[in-house]
């Protein structure tokens, strides 16, 4: 009885990450808090996949696809939009591979602001586009890739009355660092390793900020190694060169010139971490494994963290705790799921028990 009452009251008292972590965030009593009660996402063990690593390694996923618009971008957006509102902004703008536009649109509309989003024409997953349109964003598809869209919006924010809410907006990272707080709050300390997909490298930077901040106030003893994974066709941090024509089916990390490049390198060296590339085939294998073996449906870019962890598993210390970040929800990208999932899908069956039983193999 008591346990049930406690669980219920915890759930009801969650009021979003700004309220939960207010002392660690750049907000004041007068900051209008624009929230959809983001954060507080589950940290789920994946024991079947952990068996592939062996050596008593514990593997968990931080399922940030369960945020209100289905990706970790909500963590950054509650802060960025609250601060934009506080500063009196009436419109925000972002370049996006999809998830930033969905989050920006939802939070901006909730704050009664216009949201302009620039997306690469033809390379945004269907669910994400549906969200931006439904939330009432003003969507501008450009004949170019994400990197070109980002260049445009950065300049526009300097000459027009629009606030930039890409991850170069410092408040985005402030909000996103709360995911590291949540990990420590649940695990009691930082994990040994954090495996994370890397596109513009805002999220890996934010996690490191969060771990360091908790460490500096004595809330964790360890600092994790940050292991960042890029798609092989969009891996500038591994090759050391911008990629002019990034290609990967993991569209959320289809980025050739990361906005937070220097910060990413700094995090890599400070955390004794590594960047590695994973192929689309490895990403798809992890994507299917998570769904079929663990019951967790993430989007392809998110699966890069698990694909990467499996790729470098020999390096994981015996008995270590590893957290893989699942950045976005699988429902964002139904096309990839239907094209690449391993399906048993028999169609055209007569509506009779005998026919169904036969189709079931009985
Ligand atoms: C934005 C995004 C990423 C990449 O995060 P960065 O901060 O750009 O490195 C990865 N996965 C998903 C699902 C995303 O939406």
Coordinates of N, CA and C in Angstrom, one line a residue, residues 155-356:
X155 N 22.5 33.4 -39.6 CA 22.6 34.7 -40.1 C 21.2 35.4 -40.0
X156 N 20.1 34.7 -40.2 CA 18.8 35.4 -40.1 C 18.6 35.9 -38.7
X157 N 19.0 35.1 -37.7 CA 18.8 35.5 -36.3 C 19.5 36.8 -36.0
X158 N 20.6 37.1 -36.8 CA 21.3 38.3 -36.5 C 20.7 39.5 -37.1
X159 N 19.9 39.4 -38.2 CA 19.4 40.5 -38.9 C 17.8 40.7 -38.8
X160 N 17.2 39.6 -38.3 CA 15.7 39.7 -38.3 C 15.2 39.4 -36.8
X161 N 14.0 39.8 -36.5 CA 13.5 39.7 -35.1 C 13.1 38.3 -34.8
X162 N 14.0 37.3 -34.9 CA 13.8 35.9 -34.6 C 14.9 35.4 -33.7
X163 N 14.5 34.6 -32.7 CA 15.5 34.0 -31.8 C 15.9 32.7 -32.2
X164 N 17.2 32.4 -32.3 CA 17.7 31.1 -32.8 C 17.6 30.1 -31.7
X165 N 17.0 28.9 -31.9 CA 16.9 27.9 -30.9 C 17.6 26.6 -31.3
X166 N 18.5 26.7 -32.2 CA 19.4 25.5 -32.4 C 20.3 25.3 -31.2
X167 N 21.1 24.2 -31.2 CA 21.9 24.0 -30.0 C 23.1 24.9 -29.8
X168 N 23.3 25.9 -30.7 CA 24.2 27.0 -30.5 C 23.6 28.0 -29.5
X169 N 22.3 27.9 -29.3 CA 21.7 28.7 -28.2 C 22.1 28.1 -26.9
X170 N 22.8 28.8 -26.0 CA 23.3 28.2 -24.8 C 22.3 27.6 -23.9
X171 N 21.1 28.1 -23.9 CA 20.0 27.6 -23.0 C 19.6 26.2 -23.4
X172 N 19.8 25.8 -24.7 CA 19.4 24.5 -25.1 C 20.3 23.5 -24.3
X173 N 21.6 23.7 -24.2 CA 22.5 22.8 -23.5 C 22.2 22.8 -22.0
X174 N 21.8 23.9 -21.5 CA 21.5 24.0 -20.1 C 20.3 23.0 -19.8
X175 N 19.3 23.0 -20.6 CA 18.2 22.1 -20.4 C 18.6 20.7 -20.6
X176 N 19.4 20.4 -21.6 CA 19.7 19.1 -22.0 C 20.6 18.4 -20.9
X177 N 21.4 19.2 -20.2 CA 22.3 18.6 -19.2 C 21.5 17.9 -18.1
X178 N 20.3 18.2 -17.9 CA 19.5 17.6 -16.9 C 19.3 16.0 -17.0
X179 N 19.6 15.6 -18.3 CA 19.5 14.1 -18.5 C 20.6 13.4 -17.7
X180 N 21.8 14.1 -17.6 CA 22.9 13.5 -16.8 C 22.5 13.6 -15.3
X181 N 21.8 14.6 -14.8 CA 21.4 14.7 -13.4 C 20.5 13.5 -13.2
X182 N 19.5 13.2 -14.1 CA 18.6 12.1 -13.9 C 19.3 10.8 -13.8
X183 N 20.3 10.6 -14.6 CA 21.1 9.3 -14.5 C 21.7 9.1 -13.1
X184 N 22.3 10.2 -12.6 CA 23.0 10.1 -11.3 C 21.9 9.9 -10.2
X185 N 20.8 10.7 -10.3 CA 19.8 10.5 -9.3 C 19.2 9.1 -9.2
X186 N 19.2 8.4 -10.3 CA 18.7 7.0 -10.3 C 19.8 6.0 -10.0
X187 N 20.9 6.2 -10.5 CA 22.0 5.2 -10.4 C 22.8 5.4 -9.0
X188 N 22.7 6.6 -8.5 CA 23.5 6.9 -7.3 C 24.8 7.4 -7.6
X189 N 25.3 7.3 -8.8 CA 26.6 7.8 -9.3 C 26.5 7.9 -10.8
X190 N 27.5 8.5 -11.4 CA 27.6 8.5 -12.9 C 27.8 7.0 -13.3
X191 N 27.4 6.7 -14.5 CA 27.8 5.3 -15.1 C 29.3 5.4 -15.4
X192 N 29.8 4.2 -15.7 CA 31.3 4.2 -16.2 C 31.4 4.7 -17.6
X193 N 30.4 4.3 -18.4 CA 30.4 4.7 -19.8 C 29.1 5.3 -20.1
X194 N 29.1 6.4 -21.0 CA 27.9 6.9 -21.6 C 28.1 6.8 -23.1
X195 N 27.2 6.0 -23.8 CA 27.3 5.9 -25.2 C 26.2 6.7 -25.8
X196 N 26.5 7.5 -26.8 CA 25.6 8.5 -27.3 C 25.8 8.8 -28.8
X197 N 24.6 8.9 -29.5 CA 24.7 9.3 -30.9 C 25.2 10.8 -31.0
X198 N 26.0 11.1 -32.1 CA 26.4 12.5 -32.2 C 26.2 13.0 -33.6
X199 N 25.5 14.2 -33.6 CA 25.2 14.9 -34.8 C 25.9 16.2 -34.8
X200 N 25.2 17.2 -34.2 CA 25.8 18.5 -34.0 C 26.6 18.6 -32.7
X201 N 26.6 17.5 -31.9 CA 27.4 17.3 -30.7 C 26.9 18.2 -29.6
X202 N 25.7 18.7 -29.6 CA 25.1 19.5 -28.5 C 24.8 18.6 -27.3
X203 N 24.3 17.4 -27.6 CA 23.8 16.6 -26.5 C 25.0 16.0 -25.7
X204 N 26.1 15.6 -26.4 CA 27.2 15.0 -25.7 C 27.9 16.1 -24.9
X205 N 27.9 17.3 -25.4 CA 28.4 18.5 -24.6 C 27.6 18.7 -23.4
X206 N 26.2 18.6 -23.6 CA 25.3 18.9 -22.4 C 25.5 17.8 -21.4
X207 N 25.5 16.6 -21.7 CA 25.7 15.5 -20.7 C 27.0 15.8 -19.9
X208 N 28.1 16.1 -20.6 CA 29.3 16.4 -19.9 C 29.2 17.5 -18.9
X209 N 28.5 18.6 -19.3 CA 28.2 19.7 -18.4 C 27.5 19.3 -17.2
X210 N 26.5 18.4 -17.4 CA 25.7 17.9 -16.3 C 26.5 17.1 -15.3
X211 N 27.2 16.1 -15.8 CA 28.0 15.3 -15.0 C 29.0 16.1 -14.2
X212 N 29.7 17.1 -14.9 CA 30.7 17.9 -14.2 C 30.1 18.8 -13.1
X213 N 28.9 19.3 -13.4 CA 28.2 20.2 -12.4 C 27.8 19.4 -11.2
X214 N 27.3 18.2 -11.4 CA 26.9 17.3 -10.2 C 28.2 16.9 -9.4
X215 N 29.3 16.6 -10.2 CA 30.5 16.3 -9.6 C 31.1 17.4 -8.7
X216 N 30.9 18.6 -9.2 CA 31.5 19.7 -8.5 C 30.8 20.1 -7.2
X217 N 29.5 19.6 -7.1 CA 28.8 19.9 -5.9 C 28.7 18.6 -5.0
X218 N 29.5 17.6 -5.4 CA 29.6 16.3 -4.7 C 28.4 15.4 -4.8
X219 N 27.6 15.5 -5.8 CA 26.5 14.6 -6.0 C 26.8 13.3 -6.8
X220 N 28.0 13.3 -7.4 CA 28.5 12.0 -8.0 C 30.0 12.0 -7.7
X221 N 30.6 10.8 -7.6 CA 32.0 10.6 -7.4 C 32.7 10.4 -8.7
X222 N 32.1 9.6 -9.6 CA 32.7 9.3 -10.8 C 32.4 10.3 -11.9
X223 N 33.2 10.3 -12.9 CA 32.9 11.0 -14.2 C 33.0 10.0 -15.2
X224 N 32.0 9.8 -16.1 CA 32.0 8.8 -17.1 C 32.9 9.1 -18.3
X225 N 33.2 8.0 -19.0 CA 33.8 8.2 -20.3 C 32.7 8.4 -21.3
X226 N 32.8 9.4 -22.1 CA 31.8 9.7 -23.1 C 32.2 9.1 -24.4
X227 N 31.4 8.2 -24.9 CA 31.7 7.5 -26.1 C 30.7 7.9 -27.2
X228 N 31.1 8.7 -28.1 CA 30.2 9.3 -29.1 C 30.3 8.5 -30.4
X229 N 29.1 8.3 -31.0 CA 29.0 7.5 -32.2 C 28.3 8.3 -33.4
X230 N 29.0 8.4 -34.5 CA 28.5 9.0 -35.7 C 28.2 8.0 -36.8
X231 N 27.3 8.3 -37.7 CA 27.1 7.4 -38.8 C 28.3 7.5 -39.8
X232 N 28.6 6.3 -40.3 CA 29.9 6.3 -41.1 C 29.8 7.3 -42.3
X233 N 28.6 7.5 -42.8 CA 28.5 8.4 -44.0 C 28.4 9.9 -43.6
X234 N 28.5 10.1 -42.3 CA 28.4 11.5 -41.7 C 29.2 11.6 -40.5
X235 N 30.5 11.4 -40.6 CA 31.4 11.2 -39.5 C 32.6 12.2 -39.4
X236 N 32.3 13.5 -39.5 CA 33.4 14.4 -39.5 C 34.2 14.4 -38.3
X237 N 33.7 14.1 -37.1 CA 34.5 14.1 -35.9 C 35.5 12.9 -35.9
X238 N 35.2 11.9 -36.7 CA 36.1 10.8 -36.8 C 37.2 11.0 -37.9
X239 N 36.8 11.6 -39.0 CA 37.7 11.8 -40.1 C 38.5 13.1 -39.9
X240 N 37.9 14.0 -39.0 CA 38.6 15.3 -38.8 C 38.3 16.3 -39.9
X241 N 37.4 16.0 -40.8 CA 37.1 16.9 -41.9 C 35.6 17.1 -42.0
X242 N 35.1 18.3 -42.3 CA 33.7 18.4 -42.6 C 33.3 17.5 -43.8
X243 N 32.1 17.0 -43.8 CA 31.6 16.1 -44.9 C 30.6 16.9 -45.7
X244 N 30.9 17.2 -47.0 CA 30.1 18.1 -47.8 C 28.7 17.4 -48.1
X245 N 28.7 16.2 -48.3 CA 27.5 15.5 -48.6 C 27.2 14.3 -47.7
X246 N 26.8 14.6 -46.4 CA 26.6 13.5 -45.5 C 25.5 12.6 -45.9
X247 N 25.6 11.3 -45.7 CA 24.6 10.3 -46.1 C 24.4 9.3 -45.0
X248 N 23.2 9.1 -44.5 CA 22.9 8.0 -43.7 C 21.4 7.9 -43.5
X249 N 20.9 6.7 -43.3 CA 19.5 6.6 -43.1 C 19.1 7.1 -41.7
X250 N 20.1 7.3 -40.9 CA 19.8 7.9 -39.5 C 19.7 9.4 -39.7
X251 N 18.6 9.9 -40.2 CA 18.5 11.3 -40.7 C 18.8 12.3 -39.5
X252 N 18.5 11.9 -38.3 CA 18.7 12.9 -37.2 C 20.2 13.2 -37.0
X253 N 21.1 12.3 -37.5 CA 22.5 12.6 -37.3 C 23.2 12.7 -38.7
X254 N 22.4 13.1 -39.7 CA 22.9 13.3 -41.0 C 23.5 14.8 -41.1
X255 N 24.7 14.9 -40.5 CA 25.2 16.3 -40.3 C 26.7 16.2 -40.6
X256 N 27.1 17.1 -41.5 CA 28.5 17.0 -42.0 C 29.5 18.0 -41.4
X257 N 28.9 19.0 -40.7 CA 29.8 20.0 -40.1 C 29.2 20.5 -38.7
X258 N 29.4 19.7 -37.7 CA 28.8 19.8 -36.4 C 28.9 21.2 -35.8
X259 N 27.8 21.8 -35.3 CA 27.8 23.2 -34.8 C 28.7 23.3 -33.5
X260 N 28.8 22.2 -32.8 CA 29.5 22.2 -31.5 C 30.8 21.4 -31.7
X261 N 31.5 21.5 -32.8 CA 32.7 20.7 -33.1 C 33.8 20.8 -32.0
X262 N 34.1 22.1 -31.7 CA 35.2 22.3 -30.8 C 34.9 21.8 -29.4
X263 N 33.6 22.0 -29.0 CA 33.2 21.5 -27.7 C 33.3 20.0 -27.6
X264 N 32.9 19.3 -28.7 CA 32.9 17.9 -28.8 C 34.3 17.3 -28.5
X265 N 35.3 18.0 -29.2 CA 36.6 17.5 -29.0 C 37.1 17.8 -27.6
X266 N 36.7 18.9 -27.0 CA 37.1 19.1 -25.6 C 36.5 18.1 -24.7
X267 N 35.2 17.7 -24.9 CA 34.6 16.7 -24.1 C 35.2 15.4 -24.2
X268 N 35.6 15.0 -25.4 CA 36.3 13.8 -25.7 C 37.6 13.7 -24.9
X269 N 38.4 14.7 -24.9 CA 39.6 14.6 -24.2 C 39.4 14.7 -22.7
X270 N 38.5 15.6 -22.2 CA 38.3 15.7 -20.8 C 37.7 14.4 -20.1
X271 N 36.9 13.7 -20.9 CA 36.2 12.5 -20.3 C 37.0 11.3 -20.7
X272 N 38.1 11.4 -21.3 CA 38.9 10.2 -21.8 C 38.0 9.4 -22.7
X273 N 37.2 10.0 -23.5 CA 36.2 9.3 -24.3 C 36.8 9.1 -25.7
X274 N 35.9 8.6 -26.6 CA 36.3 8.3 -28.0 C 35.1 8.6 -28.9
X275 N 35.4 9.0 -30.1 CA 34.4 9.0 -31.2 C 34.7 7.8 -32.1
X276 N 33.6 7.2 -32.5 CA 33.7 6.1 -33.5 C 32.6 6.2 -34.5
X277 N 32.8 5.6 -35.6 CA 31.7 5.5 -36.6 C 31.0 4.2 -36.7
X278 N 29.7 4.2 -36.9 CA 29.0 2.9 -37.1 C 28.3 3.0 -38.5
X279 N 28.3 1.9 -39.2 CA 27.7 1.9 -40.5 C 26.2 1.8 -40.4
X280 N 25.5 2.2 -41.5 CA 24.0 2.1 -41.5 C 23.6 0.6 -41.2
X281 N 24.3 -0.3 -41.7 CA 24.0 -1.7 -41.4 C 24.0 -2.0 -39.9
X282 N 25.1 -1.5 -39.3 CA 25.2 -1.7 -37.8 C 24.1 -1.0 -37.1
X283 N 23.8 0.2 -37.5 CA 22.7 0.9 -36.9 C 21.4 0.2 -37.0
X284 N 21.1 -0.3 -38.2 CA 19.8 -1.1 -38.4 C 19.8 -2.3 -37.6
X285 N 20.9 -3.0 -37.5 CA 20.9 -4.2 -36.7 C 20.6 -3.9 -35.2
X286 N 21.2 -2.9 -34.7 CA 20.9 -2.5 -33.3 C 19.4 -2.0 -33.1
X287 N 18.9 -1.3 -34.1 CA 17.6 -0.8 -34.2 C 16.6 -2.0 -34.1
X288 N 16.8 -3.0 -34.8 CA 16.0 -4.2 -34.8 C 16.1 -5.0 -33.5
X289 N 17.3 -5.1 -33.0 CA 17.6 -5.8 -31.8 C 16.9 -5.2 -30.6
X290 N 16.9 -3.9 -30.5 CA 16.3 -3.2 -29.4 C 14.8 -3.4 -29.4
X291 N 14.2 -3.4 -30.6 CA 12.7 -3.6 -30.7 C 12.4 -5.1 -30.4
X292 N 13.1 -6.0 -31.1 CA 12.6 -7.4 -31.1 C 13.1 -8.1 -29.8
X293 N 14.2 -7.7 -29.3 CA 14.7 -8.4 -28.1 C 14.4 -7.7 -26.8
X294 N 14.2 -6.4 -26.8 CA 14.1 -5.7 -25.6 C 12.7 -4.9 -25.5
X295 N 12.0 -4.9 -26.6 CA 10.7 -4.2 -26.6 C 10.8 -2.7 -26.6
X296 N 11.9 -2.2 -27.2 CA 12.1 -0.8 -27.2 C 12.3 -0.3 -28.6
X297 N 11.4 0.6 -29.0 CA 11.4 1.1 -30.4 C 11.9 2.5 -30.4
X298 N 13.1 2.7 -30.9 CA 13.7 4.0 -31.0 C 13.9 4.4 -32.4
X299 N 14.3 5.6 -32.7 CA 14.5 5.9 -34.1 C 15.9 5.5 -34.5
X300 N 16.2 5.4 -35.8 CA 17.5 4.8 -36.3 C 18.7 5.6 -35.7
X301 N 18.7 6.9 -35.7 CA 19.8 7.6 -35.1 C 20.1 7.2 -33.7
X302 N 19.1 7.0 -32.9 CA 19.2 6.6 -31.5 C 20.0 5.3 -31.4
X303 N 19.6 4.4 -32.3 CA 20.2 3.0 -32.2 C 21.8 3.1 -32.4
X304 N 22.3 4.2 -32.9 CA 23.7 4.3 -33.1 C 24.5 4.2 -31.8
X305 N 23.8 4.5 -30.7 CA 24.5 4.4 -29.4 C 24.7 2.9 -29.0
X306 N 23.7 2.1 -29.3 CA 23.8 0.7 -29.0 C 24.7 0.0 -30.0
X307 N 24.5 0.4 -31.3 CA 25.4 -0.2 -32.3 C 26.9 0.1 -32.0
X308 N 27.1 1.3 -31.5 CA 28.5 1.7 -31.2 C 29.0 0.9 -30.0
X309 N 28.2 0.8 -29.0 CA 28.6 0.1 -27.7 C 28.9 -1.4 -28.1
X310 N 28.1 -2.0 -29.0 CA 28.4 -3.4 -29.4 C 29.7 -3.4 -30.2
X311 N 30.0 -2.4 -31.0 CA 31.2 -2.4 -31.8 C 32.4 -2.3 -31.0
X312 N 32.4 -1.6 -29.9 CA 33.6 -1.4 -29.1 C 33.5 -2.2 -27.7
X313 N 32.7 -3.2 -27.7 CA 32.4 -3.9 -26.4 C 33.6 -4.5 -25.7
X314 N 34.6 -4.9 -26.5 CA 35.8 -5.5 -25.9 C 36.5 -4.5 -25.0
X315 N 36.3 -3.2 -25.2 CA 37.0 -2.2 -24.4 C 36.2 -1.9 -23.0
X316 N 35.0 -2.4 -22.9 CA 34.2 -2.1 -21.7 C 34.8 -2.9 -20.5
X317 N 35.1 -2.2 -19.4 CA 35.7 -2.9 -18.3 C 34.7 -3.9 -17.7
X318 N 35.2 -5.0 -17.2 CA 34.4 -6.0 -16.5 C 33.6 -5.4 -15.4
X319 N 32.3 -5.8 -15.3 CA 31.4 -5.3 -14.3 C 31.0 -3.8 -14.4
X320 N 31.3 -3.2 -15.5 CA 31.0 -1.8 -15.7 C 29.5 -1.5 -15.8
X321 N 29.1 -0.3 -15.5 CA 27.7 0.1 -15.8 C 27.8 1.1 -17.1
X322 N 27.0 0.7 -18.1 CA 27.0 1.4 -19.3 C 25.6 2.0 -19.6
X323 N 25.5 3.2 -19.9 CA 24.2 3.8 -20.3 C 24.3 4.2 -21.8
X324 N 23.3 3.7 -22.6 CA 23.2 4.1 -24.0 C 22.0 5.1 -24.1
X325 N 22.2 6.2 -24.7 CA 21.2 7.2 -24.8 C 20.3 6.9 -26.0
X326 N 19.0 6.7 -25.8 CA 18.1 6.6 -26.9 C 17.4 7.9 -27.1
X327 N 17.9 8.7 -28.1 CA 17.5 10.1 -28.2 C 16.1 10.4 -28.7
X328 N 15.6 9.4 -29.5 CA 14.2 9.7 -30.1 C 13.4 8.4 -30.2
X329 N 12.1 8.6 -30.4 CA 11.1 7.6 -30.4 C 11.0 6.9 -31.8
X330 N 10.9 5.6 -31.9 CA 10.8 4.9 -33.1 C 9.6 5.4 -34.0
X331 N 8.5 5.8 -33.4 CA 7.3 6.3 -34.1 C 7.6 7.5 -35.0
X332 N 8.7 8.1 -34.8 CA 9.1 9.3 -35.6 C 9.3 8.9 -37.0
X333 N 9.7 7.7 -37.3 CA 10.2 7.3 -38.6 C 9.6 6.0 -39.0
X334 N 8.3 6.0 -39.3 CA 7.6 4.7 -39.6 C 8.1 4.1 -40.9
X335 N 8.5 5.0 -41.9 CA 9.0 4.5 -43.2 C 10.2 3.5 -43.0
X336 N 11.2 3.9 -42.2 CA 12.3 3.0 -42.0 C 11.9 1.7 -41.3
X337 N 11.0 1.8 -40.3 CA 10.5 0.6 -39.6 C 9.9 -0.4 -40.6
X338 N 9.0 0.1 -41.5 CA 8.3 -0.7 -42.4 C 9.2 -1.3 -43.5
X339 N 10.2 -0.5 -43.9 CA 11.2 -0.9 -44.9 C 12.2 -2.0 -44.4
X340 N 12.6 -1.7 -43.1 CA 13.7 -2.5 -42.7 C 13.4 -3.5 -41.5
X341 N 12.2 -3.3 -40.9 CA 11.9 -4.2 -39.8 C 11.9 -5.7 -40.2
X342 N 12.0 -6.6 -39.3 CA 11.9 -8.0 -39.6 C 10.5 -8.4 -39.3
X343 N 9.7 -8.5 -40.4 CA 8.2 -8.6 -40.2 C 7.7 -10.0 -40.5
X344 N 6.8 -10.5 -39.7 CA 5.9 -11.5 -40.1 C 4.6 -10.8 -40.3
X345 N 4.2 -10.6 -41.6 CA 3.0 -9.8 -41.9 C 2.3 -10.5 -43.0
X346 N 1.3 -11.3 -42.7 CA 0.6 -12.1 -43.7 C -0.7 -11.3 -44.0
X347 N -1.0 -11.1 -45.2 CA -2.1 -10.3 -45.6 C -3.2 -11.1 -46.3
X348 N -4.4 -10.5 -46.5 CA -5.4 -11.1 -47.3 C -6.0 -12.4 -46.7
X349 N -6.0 -12.5 -45.4 CA -6.5 -13.8 -44.8 C -8.0 -13.7 -44.6
X350 N -8.7 -14.8 -44.9 CA -10.2 -14.8 -44.8 C -10.6 -14.7 -43.3
X351 N -11.7 -14.0 -43.1 CA -12.1 -13.7 -41.7 C -12.8 -15.0 -41.0
X352 N -12.0 -16.1 -41.0 CA -12.5 -17.3 -40.4 C -11.5 -17.9 -39.5
X353 N -11.9 -18.6 -38.4 CA -11.0 -19.2 -37.5 C -10.0 -20.1 -38.2
X354 N -10.5 -21.0 -39.1 CA -9.7 -22.0 -39.7 C -8.6 -21.3 -40.5
X355 N -9.0 -20.2 -41.2 CA -8.0 -19.6 -42.1 C -6.9 -18.9 -41.2
X356 N -7.3 -18.3 -40.1 CA -6.4 -17.6 -39.2 C -5.5 -18.7 -38.6

